[in-house]
GROMACS .gro file of N, CA and C in nm:
model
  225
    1UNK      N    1   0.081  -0.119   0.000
    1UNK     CA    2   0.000   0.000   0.000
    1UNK      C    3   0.086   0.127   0.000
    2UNK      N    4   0.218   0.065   0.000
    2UNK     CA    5   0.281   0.211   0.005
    2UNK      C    6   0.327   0.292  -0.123
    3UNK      N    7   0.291   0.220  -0.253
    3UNK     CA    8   0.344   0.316  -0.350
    3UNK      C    9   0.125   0.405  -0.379
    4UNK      N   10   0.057   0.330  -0.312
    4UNK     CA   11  -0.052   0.387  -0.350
    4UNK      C   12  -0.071   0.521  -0.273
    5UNK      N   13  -0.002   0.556  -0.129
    5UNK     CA   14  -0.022   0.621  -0.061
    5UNK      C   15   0.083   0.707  -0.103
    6UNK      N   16   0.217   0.686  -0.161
    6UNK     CA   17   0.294   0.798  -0.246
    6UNK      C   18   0.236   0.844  -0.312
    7UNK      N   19   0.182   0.781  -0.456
    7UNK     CA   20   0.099   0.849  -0.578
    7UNK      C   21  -0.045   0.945  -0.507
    8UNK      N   22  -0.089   0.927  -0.410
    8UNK     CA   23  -0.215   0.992  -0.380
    8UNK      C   24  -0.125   1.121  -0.328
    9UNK      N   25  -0.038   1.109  -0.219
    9UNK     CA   26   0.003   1.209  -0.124
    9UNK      C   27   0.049   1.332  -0.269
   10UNK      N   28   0.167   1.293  -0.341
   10UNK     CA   29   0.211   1.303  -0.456
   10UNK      C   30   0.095   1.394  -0.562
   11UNK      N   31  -0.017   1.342  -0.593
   11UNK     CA   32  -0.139   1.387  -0.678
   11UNK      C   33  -0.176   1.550  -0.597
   12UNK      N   34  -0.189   1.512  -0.455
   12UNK     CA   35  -0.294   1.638  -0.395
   12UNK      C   36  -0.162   1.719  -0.387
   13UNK      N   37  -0.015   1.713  -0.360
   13UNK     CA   38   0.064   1.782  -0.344
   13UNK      C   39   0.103   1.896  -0.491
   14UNK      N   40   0.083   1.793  -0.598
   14UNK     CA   41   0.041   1.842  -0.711
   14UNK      C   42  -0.050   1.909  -0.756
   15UNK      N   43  -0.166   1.904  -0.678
   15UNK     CA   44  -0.283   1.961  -0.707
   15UNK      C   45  -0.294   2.124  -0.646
   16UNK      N   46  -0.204   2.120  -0.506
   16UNK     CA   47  -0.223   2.226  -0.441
   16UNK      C   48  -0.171   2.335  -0.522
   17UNK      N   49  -0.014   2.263  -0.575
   17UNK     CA   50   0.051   2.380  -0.641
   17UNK      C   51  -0.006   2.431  -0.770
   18UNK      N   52  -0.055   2.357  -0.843
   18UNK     CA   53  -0.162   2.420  -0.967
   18UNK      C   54  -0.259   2.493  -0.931
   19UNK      N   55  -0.373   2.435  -0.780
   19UNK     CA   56  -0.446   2.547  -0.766
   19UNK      C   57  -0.391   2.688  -0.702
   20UNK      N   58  -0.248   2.682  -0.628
   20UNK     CA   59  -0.213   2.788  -0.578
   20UNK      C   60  -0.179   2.867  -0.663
   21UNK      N   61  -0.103   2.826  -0.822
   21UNK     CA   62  -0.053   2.898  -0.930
   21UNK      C   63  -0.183   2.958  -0.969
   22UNK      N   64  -0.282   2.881  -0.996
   22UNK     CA   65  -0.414   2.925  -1.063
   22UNK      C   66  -0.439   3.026  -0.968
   23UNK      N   67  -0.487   3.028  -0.853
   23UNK     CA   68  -0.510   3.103  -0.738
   23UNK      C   69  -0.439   3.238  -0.769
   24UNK      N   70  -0.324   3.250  -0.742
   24UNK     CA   71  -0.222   3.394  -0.732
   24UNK      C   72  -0.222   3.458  -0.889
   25UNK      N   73  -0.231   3.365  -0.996
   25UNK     CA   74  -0.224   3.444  -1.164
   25UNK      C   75  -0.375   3.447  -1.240
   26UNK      N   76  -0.467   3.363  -1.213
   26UNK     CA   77  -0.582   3.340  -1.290
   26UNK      C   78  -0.656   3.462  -1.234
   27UNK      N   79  -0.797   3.493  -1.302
   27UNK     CA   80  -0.909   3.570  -1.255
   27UNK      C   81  -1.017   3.491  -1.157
   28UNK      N   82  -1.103   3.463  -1.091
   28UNK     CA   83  -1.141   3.412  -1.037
   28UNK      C   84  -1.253   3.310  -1.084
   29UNK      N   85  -1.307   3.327  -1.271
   29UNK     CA   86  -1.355   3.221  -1.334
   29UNK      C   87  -1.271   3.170  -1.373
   30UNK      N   88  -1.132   3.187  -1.378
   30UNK     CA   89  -1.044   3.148  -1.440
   30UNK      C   90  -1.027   3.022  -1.331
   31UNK      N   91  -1.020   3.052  -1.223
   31UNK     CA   92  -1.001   2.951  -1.107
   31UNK      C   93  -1.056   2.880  -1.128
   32UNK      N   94  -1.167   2.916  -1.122
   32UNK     CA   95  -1.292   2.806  -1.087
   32UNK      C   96  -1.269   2.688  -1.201
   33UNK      N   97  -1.246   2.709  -1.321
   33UNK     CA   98  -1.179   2.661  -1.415
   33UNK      C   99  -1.123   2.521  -1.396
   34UNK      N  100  -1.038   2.568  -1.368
   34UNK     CA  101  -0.906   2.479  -1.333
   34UNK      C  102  -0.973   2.437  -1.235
   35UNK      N  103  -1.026   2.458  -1.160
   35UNK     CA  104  -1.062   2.339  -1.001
   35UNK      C  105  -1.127   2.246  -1.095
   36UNK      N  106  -1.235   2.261  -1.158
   36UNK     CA  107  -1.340   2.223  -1.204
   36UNK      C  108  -1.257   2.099  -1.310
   37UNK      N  109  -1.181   2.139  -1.386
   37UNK     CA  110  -1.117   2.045  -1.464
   37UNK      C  111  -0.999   1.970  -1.426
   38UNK      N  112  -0.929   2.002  -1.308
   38UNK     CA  113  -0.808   1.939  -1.246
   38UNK      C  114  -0.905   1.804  -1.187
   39UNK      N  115  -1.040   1.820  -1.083
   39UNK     CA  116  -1.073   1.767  -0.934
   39UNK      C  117  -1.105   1.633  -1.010
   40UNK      N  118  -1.268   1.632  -1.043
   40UNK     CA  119  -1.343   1.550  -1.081
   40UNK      C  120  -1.290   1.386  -1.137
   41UNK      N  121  -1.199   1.426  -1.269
   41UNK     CA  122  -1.119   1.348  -1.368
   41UNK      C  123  -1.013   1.288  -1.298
   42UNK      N  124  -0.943   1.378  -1.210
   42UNK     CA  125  -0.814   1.277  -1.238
   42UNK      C  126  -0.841   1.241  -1.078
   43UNK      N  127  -0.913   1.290  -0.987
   43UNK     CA  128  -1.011   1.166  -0.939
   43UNK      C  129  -1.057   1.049  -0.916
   44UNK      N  130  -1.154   1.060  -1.007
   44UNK     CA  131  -1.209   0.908  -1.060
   44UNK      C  132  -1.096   0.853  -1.114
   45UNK      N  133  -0.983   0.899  -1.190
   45UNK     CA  134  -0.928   0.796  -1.273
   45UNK      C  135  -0.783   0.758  -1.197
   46UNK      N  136  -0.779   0.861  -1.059
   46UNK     CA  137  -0.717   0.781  -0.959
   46UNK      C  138  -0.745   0.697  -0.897
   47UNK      N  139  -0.883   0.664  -0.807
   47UNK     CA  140  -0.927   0.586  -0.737
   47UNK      C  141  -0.952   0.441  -0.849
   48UNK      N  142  -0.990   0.483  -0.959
   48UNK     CA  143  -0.980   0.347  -1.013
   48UNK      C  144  -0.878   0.287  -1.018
   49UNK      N  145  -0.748   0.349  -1.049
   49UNK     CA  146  -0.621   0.296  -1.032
   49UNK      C  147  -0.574   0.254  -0.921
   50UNK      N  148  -0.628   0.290  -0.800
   50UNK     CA  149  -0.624   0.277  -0.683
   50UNK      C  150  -0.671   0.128  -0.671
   51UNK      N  151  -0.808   0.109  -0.732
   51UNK     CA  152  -0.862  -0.085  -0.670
   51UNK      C  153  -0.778  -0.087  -0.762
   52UNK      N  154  -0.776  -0.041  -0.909
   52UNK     CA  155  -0.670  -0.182  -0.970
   52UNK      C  156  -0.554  -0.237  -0.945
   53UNK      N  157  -0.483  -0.121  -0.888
   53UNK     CA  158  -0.328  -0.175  -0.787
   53UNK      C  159  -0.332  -0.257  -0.722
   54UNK      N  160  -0.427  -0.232  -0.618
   54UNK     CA  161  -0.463  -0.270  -0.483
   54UNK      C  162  -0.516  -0.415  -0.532
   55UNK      N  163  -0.571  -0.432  -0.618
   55UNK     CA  164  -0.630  -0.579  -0.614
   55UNK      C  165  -0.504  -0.709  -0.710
   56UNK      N  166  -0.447  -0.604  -0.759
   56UNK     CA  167  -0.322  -0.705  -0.838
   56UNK      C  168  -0.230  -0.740  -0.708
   57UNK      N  169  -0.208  -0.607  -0.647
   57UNK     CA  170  -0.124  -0.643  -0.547
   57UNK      C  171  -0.138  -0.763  -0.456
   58UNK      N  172  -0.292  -0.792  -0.425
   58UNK     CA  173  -0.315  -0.890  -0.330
   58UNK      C  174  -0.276  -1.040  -0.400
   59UNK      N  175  -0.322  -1.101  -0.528
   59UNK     CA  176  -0.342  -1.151  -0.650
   59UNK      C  177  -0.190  -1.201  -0.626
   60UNK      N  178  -0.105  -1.086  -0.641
   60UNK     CA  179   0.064  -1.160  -0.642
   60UNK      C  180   0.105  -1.147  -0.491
   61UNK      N  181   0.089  -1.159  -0.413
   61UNK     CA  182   0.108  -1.137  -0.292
   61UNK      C  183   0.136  -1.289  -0.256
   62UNK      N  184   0.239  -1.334  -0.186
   62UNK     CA  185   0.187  -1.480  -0.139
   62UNK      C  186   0.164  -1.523  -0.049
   63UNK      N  187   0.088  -1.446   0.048
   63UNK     CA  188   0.006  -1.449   0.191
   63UNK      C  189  -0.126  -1.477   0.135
   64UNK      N  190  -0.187  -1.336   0.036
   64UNK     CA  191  -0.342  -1.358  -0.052
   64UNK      C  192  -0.332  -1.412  -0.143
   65UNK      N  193  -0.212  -1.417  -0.251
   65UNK     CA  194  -0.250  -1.479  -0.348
   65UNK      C  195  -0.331  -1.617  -0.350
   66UNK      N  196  -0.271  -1.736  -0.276
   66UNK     CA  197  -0.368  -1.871  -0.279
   66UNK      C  198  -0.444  -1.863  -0.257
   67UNK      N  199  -0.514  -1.760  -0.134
   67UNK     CA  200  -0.663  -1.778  -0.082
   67UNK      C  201  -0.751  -1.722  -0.213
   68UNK      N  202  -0.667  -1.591  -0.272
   68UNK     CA  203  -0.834  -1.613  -0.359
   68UNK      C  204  -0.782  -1.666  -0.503
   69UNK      N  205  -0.728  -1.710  -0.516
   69UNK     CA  206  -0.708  -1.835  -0.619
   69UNK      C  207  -0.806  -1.939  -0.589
   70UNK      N  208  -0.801  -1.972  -0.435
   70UNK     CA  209  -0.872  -2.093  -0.471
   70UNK      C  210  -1.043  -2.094  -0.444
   71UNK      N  211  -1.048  -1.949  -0.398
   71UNK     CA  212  -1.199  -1.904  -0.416
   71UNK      C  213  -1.257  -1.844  -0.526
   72UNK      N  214  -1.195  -1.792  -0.626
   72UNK     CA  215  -1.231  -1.773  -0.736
   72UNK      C  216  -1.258  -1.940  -0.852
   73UNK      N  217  -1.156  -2.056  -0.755
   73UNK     CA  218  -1.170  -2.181  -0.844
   73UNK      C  219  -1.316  -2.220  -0.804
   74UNK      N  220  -1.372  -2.230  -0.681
   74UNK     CA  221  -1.464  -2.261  -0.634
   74UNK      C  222  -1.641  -2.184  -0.695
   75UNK      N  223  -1.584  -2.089  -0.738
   75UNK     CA  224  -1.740  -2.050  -0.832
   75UNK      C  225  -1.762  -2.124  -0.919
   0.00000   0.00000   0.00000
């Protein structure tokens, strides 16, 4: 879990400094802007990346990997 908790910490640390740039140079629709198109998107298309890590990770893991190997054999 720890490269997932880099890339997140990493994302909002990234995020602050774009909205702070936007913040101090943009007009204030201009802001709104950029919140509006930074937040939403890369977002969602973090957290999805988020289970998909998270669930490969378990998958090759070899504490979880057998258990749901052999519960996925069992459906």
């Amino acid at each position: 879990m720890r490269v997932i908790t880099l890339v997140w910490g990493f994302y909002f640390l990234l995020r602050g400094l774009v909205r702070l740039t936007a913040l101090l140079t943009l007009s204030t629709n201009s802001y709104a802007l950029v919140v509006a198109l930074t937040d939403a998107p890369f977002l969602i298309a973090l957290l999805a990346w988020s289970v998909y890590y998270s669930v490969g990770s378990f998958r090759r893991s070899e504490e979880w990997g057998p258990a749901i190997a052999a519960a996925e054999a069992q459906r």
